[in-house]
Amino acid sequence: RGRTAEEIIGLLQEGVNRVNPQLPQTVIANENLALEHIYANPSPGALYTIMCDVVAGALDKIQELKDREEGR
């Protein structure tokens, strides 16, 4: 609360870099594009973090991607 998206991203990256600076990181600021990217490019063992203002919208997008994957 009270932090900008950029500040939160910076804190997350700082934490990851402290633990393993060689770990690849990708930042996609647009929630829908980020979810599309995750579904199109899954990586075993990866940790995906989605920050969204409207949780219901993100859940709807995830359901849309799941339905598309299942051919609905």
PDB file of C-alpha atoms in Angstrom:
ATOM      1  CA  ARG A   1       0.000   0.000   0.000  1.00  0.00           C
ATOM      2  CA  GLY A   2       1.113   3.490  -0.769  1.00  0.00           C
ATOM      3  CA  ARG A   3       3.874   2.476  -3.179  1.00  0.00           C
ATOM      4  CA  THR A   4       3.925   2.901  -6.920  1.00  0.00           C
ATOM      5  CA  ALA A   5       4.118  -0.118  -9.198  1.00  0.00           C
ATOM      6  CA  GLU A   6       7.668   0.894 -10.080  1.00  0.00           C
ATOM      7  CA  GLU A   7       8.677   0.938  -6.407  1.00  0.00           C
ATOM      8  CA  ILE A   8       7.174  -2.498  -5.783  1.00  0.00           C
ATOM      9  CA  ILE A   9       8.872  -3.930  -8.871  1.00  0.00           C
ATOM     10  CA  GLY A  10      12.167  -2.434  -7.721  1.00  0.00           C
ATOM     11  CA  LEU A  11      11.814  -3.997  -4.274  1.00  0.00           C
ATOM     12  CA  LEU A  12      11.021  -7.406  -5.767  1.00  0.00           C
ATOM     13  CA  GLN A  13      14.001  -7.186  -8.114  1.00  0.00           C
ATOM     14  CA  GLU A  14      16.258  -6.078  -5.274  1.00  0.00           C
ATOM     15  CA  GLY A  15      15.224  -9.102  -3.219  1.00  0.00           C
ATOM     16  CA  VAL A  16      15.755 -11.522  -6.098  1.00  0.00           C
ATOM     17  CA  ASN A  17      19.144  -9.985  -6.878  1.00  0.00           C
ATOM     18  CA  ARG A  18      20.266 -10.392  -3.265  1.00  0.00           C
ATOM     19  CA  VAL A  19      19.486 -14.101  -3.360  1.00  0.00           C
ATOM     20  CA  ASN A  20      20.588 -14.880  -6.928  1.00  0.00           C
ATOM     21  CA  PRO A  21      21.698 -12.037  -9.202  1.00  0.00           C
ATOM     22  CA  GLN A  22      22.040 -14.489 -12.139  1.00  0.00           C
ATOM     23  CA  LEU A  23      18.340 -15.364 -12.027  1.00  0.00           C
ATOM     24  CA  PRO A  24      16.585 -14.086 -15.155  1.00  0.00           C
ATOM     25  CA  GLN A  25      13.804 -11.562 -14.613  1.00  0.00           C
ATOM     26  CA  THR A  26      11.173 -10.229 -16.967  1.00  0.00           C
ATOM     27  CA  VAL A  27       8.929  -7.288 -16.123  1.00  0.00           C
ATOM     28  CA  ILE A  28       5.747  -6.740 -18.131  1.00  0.00           C
ATOM     29  CA  ALA A  29       3.804  -3.778 -16.789  1.00  0.00           C
ATOM     30  CA  ASN A  30       0.501  -4.605 -18.512  1.00  0.00           C
ATOM     31  CA  GLU A  31      -1.401  -7.305 -16.604  1.00  0.00           C
ATOM     32  CA  ASN A  32      -3.123  -8.814 -19.637  1.00  0.00           C
ATOM     33  CA  LEU A  33       0.083  -8.906 -21.665  1.00  0.00           C
ATOM     34  CA  ALA A  34       1.909 -10.452 -18.709  1.00  0.00           C
ATOM     35  CA  LEU A  35      -0.680 -13.216 -18.382  1.00  0.00           C
ATOM     36  CA  GLU A  36      -0.598 -13.838 -22.151  1.00  0.00           C
ATOM     37  CA  HIS A  37       3.206 -14.099 -21.958  1.00  0.00           C
ATOM     38  CA  ILE A  38       3.086 -16.555 -19.064  1.00  0.00           C
ATOM     39  CA  TYR A  39       0.607 -18.807 -20.858  1.00  0.00           C
ATOM     40  CA  ALA A  40       2.562 -18.644 -24.133  1.00  0.00           C
ATOM     41  CA  ASN A  41       5.976 -19.190 -22.513  1.00  0.00           C
ATOM     42  CA  PRO A  42       5.647 -21.404 -19.438  1.00  0.00           C
ATOM     43  CA  SER A  43       8.921 -22.245 -17.740  1.00  0.00           C
ATOM     44  CA  PRO A  44       9.232 -25.174 -15.308  1.00  0.00           C
ATOM     45  CA  GLY A  45      10.336 -23.979 -11.883  1.00  0.00           C
ATOM     46  CA  ALA A  46       9.601 -20.334 -12.661  1.00  0.00           C
ATOM     47  CA  LEU A  47       7.958 -18.011 -10.163  1.00  0.00           C
ATOM     48  CA  TYR A  48       5.407 -15.640 -11.660  1.00  0.00           C
ATOM     49  CA  THR A  49       4.221 -12.615  -9.718  1.00  0.00           C
ATOM     50  CA  ILE A  50       1.194 -10.686 -10.949  1.00  0.00           C
ATOM     51  CA  MET A  51       0.251  -7.384  -9.344  1.00  0.00           C
ATOM     52  CA  CYS A  52      -3.149  -6.097 -10.338  1.00  0.00           C
ATOM     53  CA  ASP A  53      -5.530  -3.360  -9.297  1.00  0.00           C
ATOM     54  CA  VAL A  54      -8.638  -5.326 -10.233  1.00  0.00           C
ATOM     55  CA  VAL A  55      -8.294  -8.937  -9.098  1.00  0.00           C
ATOM     56  CA  ALA A  56     -11.566  -9.978 -10.756  1.00  0.00           C
ATOM     57  CA  GLY A  57     -10.232  -8.723 -14.100  1.00  0.00           C
ATOM     58  CA  ALA A  58      -7.059 -10.786 -13.749  1.00  0.00           C
ATOM     59  CA  LEU A  59      -9.078 -13.863 -12.789  1.00  0.00           C
ATOM     60  CA  ASP A  60     -11.323 -13.350 -15.824  1.00  0.00           C
ATOM     61  CA  LYS A  61      -8.239 -13.166 -18.054  1.00  0.00           C
ATOM     62  CA  ILE A  62      -6.826 -16.353 -16.538  1.00  0.00           C
ATOM     63  CA  GLN A  63     -10.159 -18.114 -17.133  1.00  0.00           C
ATOM     64  CA  GLU A  64     -10.180 -16.833 -20.736  1.00  0.00           C
ATOM     65  CA  LEU A  65      -6.672 -18.214 -21.304  1.00  0.00           C
ATOM     66  CA  LYS A  66      -7.584 -21.537 -19.701  1.00  0.00           C
ATOM     67  CA  ASP A  67     -10.725 -21.821 -21.836  1.00  0.00           C
ATOM     68  CA  ARG A  68      -8.722 -20.984 -24.963  1.00  0.00           C
ATOM     69  CA  GLU A  69      -6.154 -23.639 -24.061  1.00  0.00           C
ATOM     70  CA  GLU A  70      -8.915 -26.214 -23.587  1.00  0.00           C
ATOM     71  CA  GLY A  71     -10.552 -25.225 -26.891  1.00  0.00           C
ATOM     72  CA  ARG A  72     -13.736 -23.807 -25.404  1.00  0.00           C
TER      73      ARG A  72
END
